Amino acid sequence: MGLRKILTDKEPALHKVCKPVTAFDAKLHKLLDDMAETLLDSGGVGLAAPQVGILRRVVLVDVGGEEPEILELINPELLETSGEQYGPEGCLSVPGKYGLVKRPNYAKVRAQDRDGNWFEAEGEELIARCFCHELDHLDGIIYTQVMDRFLTEDEM
Ligand SMILES: [Zn+2]
């Protein structure tokens, strides 16, 4: 286990399209364990591999309530979305800022687990927002590219 450094959106890694994971091996498991530790340490809701400098299609989302419950999504694809939500969104790679972003209110994804087995996961509200935000990272998209505007200091 080990904490990884979270890159900011100034780094080129955050703006690249990530490659699929093809090897479900010890190296992937170490990455997932390190990312989970990094996410829990950060207090964030989600973390994508490019945020720690790894250009692979790996995302973690904390789907828990009061207790963290880390969902590992490898090679995730958006299967279905519905509804709409509009509100503030932040990113560990854009520290100290929040922007207003429109997202679907419901999202269903398909992904592989750490052993390569496909499964589906779904969520509403914050989880749906997080799925969309994190999957965008895998295509080099930061929320600041799809937001309306940053929140002002008064609004924060
Ligand atoms: Zn982010």
PDB file of C-alpha atoms and ligand atoms in Angstrom:
ATOM      1  CA  MET A   1       0.000   0.000   0.000  1.00  0.00           C
ATOM      2  CA  GLY A   2       1.107   3.530  -0.576  1.00  0.00           C
ATOM      3  CA  LEU A   3      -0.217   6.990  -1.129  1.00  0.00           C
ATOM      4  CA  ARG A   4       0.128   8.283  -4.676  1.00  0.00           C
ATOM      5  CA  LYS A   5       0.573  11.936  -5.533  1.00  0.00           C
ATOM      6  CA  ILE A   6      -2.549  13.530  -7.019  1.00  0.00           C
ATOM      7  CA  LEU A   7      -1.685  15.568 -10.100  1.00  0.00           C
ATOM      8  CA  THR A   8      -3.345  18.884 -10.844  1.00  0.00           C
ATOM      9  CA  ASP A   9      -4.973  19.771 -14.150  1.00  0.00           C
ATOM     10  CA  LYS A  10      -1.782  21.604 -15.185  1.00  0.00           C
ATOM     11  CA  GLU A  11      -0.227  18.174 -15.866  1.00  0.00           C
ATOM     12  CA  PRO A  12      -0.485  16.771 -19.418  1.00  0.00           C
ATOM     13  CA  ALA A  13      -1.510  13.333 -18.047  1.00  0.00           C
ATOM     14  CA  LEU A  14      -4.901  14.793 -17.086  1.00  0.00           C
ATOM     15  CA  HIS A  15      -5.656  15.688 -20.704  1.00  0.00           C
ATOM     16  CA  LYS A  16      -4.914  12.383 -22.439  1.00  0.00           C
ATOM     17  CA  VAL A  17      -7.183   9.526 -23.482  1.00  0.00           C
ATOM     18  CA  CYS A  18      -6.375   6.507 -21.299  1.00  0.00           C
ATOM     19  CA  LYS A  19      -5.741   3.008 -22.636  1.00  0.00           C
ATOM     20  CA  PRO A  20      -7.822  -0.038 -21.633  1.00  0.00           C
ATOM     21  CA  VAL A  21      -6.493  -2.364 -18.942  1.00  0.00           C
ATOM     22  CA  THR A  22      -5.509  -5.717 -20.453  1.00  0.00           C
ATOM     23  CA  ALA A  23      -3.593  -7.364 -17.578  1.00  0.00           C
ATOM     24  CA  PHE A  24      -5.523  -8.102 -14.378  1.00  0.00           C
ATOM     25  CA  ASP A  25      -2.352  -8.831 -12.461  1.00  0.00           C
ATOM     26  CA  ALA A  26      -0.533  -7.945  -9.238  1.00  0.00           C
ATOM     27  CA  LYS A  27       0.565  -4.614 -10.697  1.00  0.00           C
ATOM     28  CA  LEU A  28      -3.084  -3.618 -11.291  1.00  0.00           C
ATOM     29  CA  HIS A  29      -4.047  -4.769  -7.791  1.00  0.00           C
ATOM     30  CA  LYS A  30      -1.244  -2.647  -6.295  1.00  0.00           C
ATOM     31  CA  LEU A  31      -2.464   0.360  -8.299  1.00  0.00           C
ATOM     32  CA  LEU A  32      -6.040  -0.206  -7.070  1.00  0.00           C
ATOM     33  CA  ASP A  33      -4.914  -0.570  -3.444  1.00  0.00           C
ATOM     34  CA  ASP A  34      -2.767   2.569  -3.665  1.00  0.00           C
ATOM     35  CA  MET A  35      -5.584   4.510  -5.327  1.00  0.00           C
ATOM     36  CA  ALA A  36      -8.046   3.421  -2.613  1.00  0.00           C
ATOM     37  CA  GLU A  37      -5.654   4.593   0.088  1.00  0.00           C
ATOM     38  CA  THR A  38      -5.099   7.866  -1.781  1.00  0.00           C
ATOM     39  CA  LEU A  39      -8.843   8.429  -2.254  1.00  0.00           C
ATOM     40  CA  LEU A  40      -9.646   7.752   1.408  1.00  0.00           C
ATOM     41  CA  ASP A  41      -6.810  10.043   2.485  1.00  0.00           C
ATOM     42  CA  SER A  42      -8.021  12.833   0.184  1.00  0.00           C
ATOM     43  CA  GLY A  43     -11.603  12.924   1.453  1.00  0.00           C
ATOM     44  CA  GLY A  44     -12.864  12.857  -2.156  1.00  0.00           C
ATOM     45  CA  VAL A  45     -15.646  10.753  -3.663  1.00  0.00           C
ATOM     46  CA  GLY A  46     -13.845   9.458  -6.749  1.00  0.00           C
ATOM     47  CA  LEU A  47     -10.399   9.053  -8.240  1.00  0.00           C
ATOM     48  CA  ALA A  48      -9.296   8.152 -11.770  1.00  0.00           C
ATOM     49  CA  ALA A  49      -5.934   6.589 -12.627  1.00  0.00           C
ATOM     50  CA  PRO A  50      -4.738   9.547 -14.766  1.00  0.00           C
ATOM     51  CA  GLN A  51      -5.013  11.698 -11.623  1.00  0.00           C
ATOM     52  CA  VAL A  52      -2.123   9.682 -10.215  1.00  0.00           C
ATOM     53  CA  GLY A  53      -0.264   9.705 -13.537  1.00  0.00           C
ATOM     54  CA  ILE A  54      -1.371   6.276 -14.823  1.00  0.00           C
ATOM     55  CA  LEU A  55      -2.958   6.485 -18.273  1.00  0.00           C
ATOM     56  CA  ARG A  56      -5.174   3.422 -17.900  1.00  0.00           C
ATOM     57  CA  ARG A  57      -8.978   3.108 -17.735  1.00  0.00           C
ATOM     58  CA  VAL A  58      -9.308   2.651 -13.964  1.00  0.00           C
ATOM     59  CA  VAL A  59     -11.702   4.540 -11.693  1.00  0.00           C
ATOM     60  CA  LEU A  60     -12.601   4.307  -8.017  1.00  0.00           C
ATOM     61  CA  VAL A  61     -15.841   5.675  -6.597  1.00  0.00           C
ATOM     62  CA  ASP A  62     -16.766   5.776  -2.911  1.00  0.00           C
ATOM     63  CA  VAL A  63     -20.378   4.581  -3.018  1.00  0.00           C
ATOM     64  CA  GLY A  64     -20.652   4.231   0.760  1.00  0.00           C
ATOM     65  CA  GLY A  65     -22.658   6.360   3.128  1.00  0.00           C
ATOM     66  CA  GLU A  66     -21.072   7.225   6.452  1.00  0.00           C
ATOM     67  CA  GLU A  67     -18.603   4.371   6.081  1.00  0.00           C
ATOM     68  CA  PRO A  68     -16.523   4.350   2.890  1.00  0.00           C
ATOM     69  CA  GLU A  69     -17.221   1.620   0.351  1.00  0.00           C
ATOM     70  CA  ILE A  70     -14.861   1.759  -2.597  1.00  0.00           C
ATOM     71  CA  LEU A  71     -16.173   0.512  -5.939  1.00  0.00           C
ATOM     72  CA  GLU A  72     -13.426  -0.410  -8.427  1.00  0.00           C
ATOM     73  CA  LEU A  73     -14.345   0.185 -12.076  1.00  0.00           C
ATOM     74  CA  ILE A  74     -11.940  -1.088 -14.707  1.00  0.00           C
ATOM     75  CA  ASN A  75     -12.550  -0.321 -18.392  1.00  0.00           C
ATOM     76  CA  PRO A  76     -15.900   1.287 -17.430  1.00  0.00           C
ATOM     77  CA  GLU A  77     -18.514   2.218 -20.025  1.00  0.00           C
ATOM     78  CA  LEU A  78     -21.623   4.328 -19.549  1.00  0.00           C
ATOM     79  CA  LEU A  79     -24.606   2.101 -20.427  1.00  0.00           C
ATOM     80  CA  GLU A  80     -27.544   4.301 -19.607  1.00  0.00           C
ATOM     81  CA  THR A  81     -28.353   7.716 -18.184  1.00  0.00           C
ATOM     82  CA  SER A  82     -31.590   9.507 -17.363  1.00  0.00           C
ATOM     83  CA  GLY A  83     -32.859  12.670 -15.763  1.00  0.00           C
ATOM     84  CA  GLU A  84     -30.860  15.729 -14.993  1.00  0.00           C
ATOM     85  CA  GLN A  85     -29.156  17.389 -12.057  1.00  0.00           C
ATOM     86  CA  TYR A  86     -27.442  20.743 -11.877  1.00  0.00           C
ATOM     87  CA  GLY A  87     -25.097  21.716  -9.100  1.00  0.00           C
ATOM     88  CA  PRO A  88     -21.603  22.267  -7.786  1.00  0.00           C
ATOM     89  CA  GLU A  89     -18.856  19.801  -8.584  1.00  0.00           C
ATOM     90  CA  GLY A  90     -15.242  19.641  -7.480  1.00  0.00           C
ATOM     91  CA  CYS A  91     -12.167  17.640  -8.415  1.00  0.00           C
ATOM     92  CA  LEU A  92      -9.112  16.581  -6.433  1.00  0.00           C
ATOM     93  CA  SER A  93      -7.047  17.786  -9.418  1.00  0.00           C
ATOM     94  CA  VAL A  94      -8.591  21.277  -9.263  1.00  0.00           C
ATOM     95  CA  PRO A  95      -8.067  22.011  -5.556  1.00  0.00           C
ATOM     96  CA  GLY A  96     -10.098  24.669  -3.786  1.00  0.00           C
ATOM     97  CA  LYS A  97     -12.552  25.281  -6.615  1.00  0.00           C
ATOM     98  CA  TYR A  98     -16.088  24.207  -7.493  1.00  0.00           C
ATOM     99  CA  GLY A  99     -18.017  24.649 -10.701  1.00  0.00           C
ATOM    100  CA  LEU A 100     -21.656  24.341 -11.721  1.00  0.00           C
ATOM    101  CA  VAL A 101     -22.128  21.285 -13.941  1.00  0.00           C
ATOM    102  CA  LYS A 102     -25.208  19.694 -15.503  1.00  0.00           C
ATOM    103  CA  ARG A 103     -25.171  15.877 -15.231  1.00  0.00           C
ATOM    104  CA  PRO A 104     -27.701  13.061 -15.571  1.00  0.00           C
ATOM    105  CA  ASN A 105     -29.456  12.225 -12.295  1.00  0.00           C
ATOM    106  CA  TYR A 106     -29.113   8.484 -12.918  1.00  0.00           C
ATOM    107  CA  ALA A 107     -26.285   6.546 -14.502  1.00  0.00           C
ATOM    108  CA  LYS A 108     -25.658   2.872 -15.119  1.00  0.00           C
ATOM    109  CA  VAL A 109     -22.172   1.638 -15.952  1.00  0.00           C
ATOM    110  CA  ARG A 110     -20.609  -1.623 -17.029  1.00  0.00           C
ATOM    111  CA  ALA A 111     -17.074  -2.365 -15.889  1.00  0.00           C
ATOM    112  CA  GLN A 112     -14.616  -5.108 -15.036  1.00  0.00           C
ATOM    113  CA  ASP A 113     -13.528  -5.913 -11.496  1.00  0.00           C
ATOM    114  CA  ARG A 114      -9.895  -6.424 -10.469  1.00  0.00           C
ATOM    115  CA  ASP A 115     -10.016  -9.999 -11.768  1.00  0.00           C
ATOM    116  CA  GLY A 116     -11.492  -9.071 -15.145  1.00  0.00           C
ATOM    117  CA  ASN A 117     -15.121 -10.088 -14.488  1.00  0.00           C
ATOM    118  CA  TRP A 118     -17.740  -7.796 -16.034  1.00  0.00           C
ATOM    119  CA  PHE A 119     -20.475  -6.358 -13.813  1.00  0.00           C
ATOM    120  CA  GLU A 120     -22.949  -3.501 -13.814  1.00  0.00           C
ATOM    121  CA  ALA A 121     -23.380  -0.717 -11.276  1.00  0.00           C
ATOM    122  CA  GLU A 122     -25.881   2.088 -11.035  1.00  0.00           C
ATOM    123  CA  GLY A 123     -26.364   5.199  -8.989  1.00  0.00           C
ATOM    124  CA  GLU A 124     -28.333   8.379  -8.564  1.00  0.00           C
ATOM    125  CA  GLU A 125     -27.501  11.945  -7.607  1.00  0.00           C
ATOM    126  CA  LEU A 126     -23.933  12.179  -6.210  1.00  0.00           C
ATOM    127  CA  ILE A 127     -22.994   8.671  -7.397  1.00  0.00           C
ATOM    128  CA  ALA A 128     -24.313   9.307 -10.925  1.00  0.00           C
ATOM    129  CA  ARG A 129     -22.460  12.630 -10.984  1.00  0.00           C
ATOM    130  CA  CYS A 130     -19.307  10.901  -9.818  1.00  0.00           C
ATOM    131  CA  PHE A 131     -19.564   8.103 -12.419  1.00  0.00           C
ATOM    132  CA  CYS A 132     -19.822  10.715 -15.188  1.00  0.00           C
ATOM    133  CA  HIS A 133     -17.047  12.901 -13.766  1.00  0.00           C
ATOM    134  CA  GLU A 134     -14.617  10.005 -13.316  1.00  0.00           C
ATOM    135  CA  LEU A 135     -15.352   8.401 -16.698  1.00  0.00           C
ATOM    136  CA  ASP A 136     -14.702  11.797 -18.312  1.00  0.00           C
ATOM    137  CA  HIS A 137     -11.209  11.719 -16.747  1.00  0.00           C
ATOM    138  CA  LEU A 138     -10.438   8.570 -18.758  1.00  0.00           C
ATOM    139  CA  ASP A 139     -11.012  10.568 -21.938  1.00  0.00           C
ATOM    140  CA  GLY A 140      -8.908  13.496 -20.745  1.00  0.00           C
ATOM    141  CA  ILE A 141     -11.920  15.655 -19.873  1.00  0.00           C
ATOM    142  CA  ILE A 142     -11.901  17.780 -16.705  1.00  0.00           C
ATOM    143  CA  TYR A 143     -15.201  19.117 -15.341  1.00  0.00           C
ATOM    144  CA  THR A 144     -13.979  22.672 -15.917  1.00  0.00           C
ATOM    145  CA  GLN A 145     -14.328  21.945 -19.662  1.00  0.00           C
ATOM    146  CA  VAL A 146     -18.026  21.067 -19.320  1.00  0.00           C
ATOM    147  CA  MET A 147     -19.128  23.385 -16.482  1.00  0.00           C
ATOM    148  CA  ASP A 148     -21.114  26.595 -16.814  1.00  0.00           C
ATOM    149  CA  ARG A 149     -18.849  28.552 -14.470  1.00  0.00           C
ATOM    150  CA  PHE A 150     -16.861  28.396 -11.233  1.00  0.00           C
ATOM    151  CA  LEU A 151     -18.630  29.180  -7.972  1.00  0.00           C
ATOM    152  CA  THR A 152     -17.689  32.558  -6.594  1.00  0.00           C
ATOM    153  CA  GLU A 153     -16.058  32.812  -3.160  1.00  0.00           C
ATOM    154  CA  ASP A 154     -19.378  34.017  -1.729  1.00  0.00           C
ATOM    155  CA  GLU A 155     -21.233  30.997  -3.135  1.00  0.00           C
ATOM    156  CA  MET A 156     -18.644  28.596  -1.698  1.00  0.00           C
TER     157      MET A 156
HETATM  158 ZN    ZN B   1     -11.878  14.777 -10.988  1.00  0.00          ZN
END
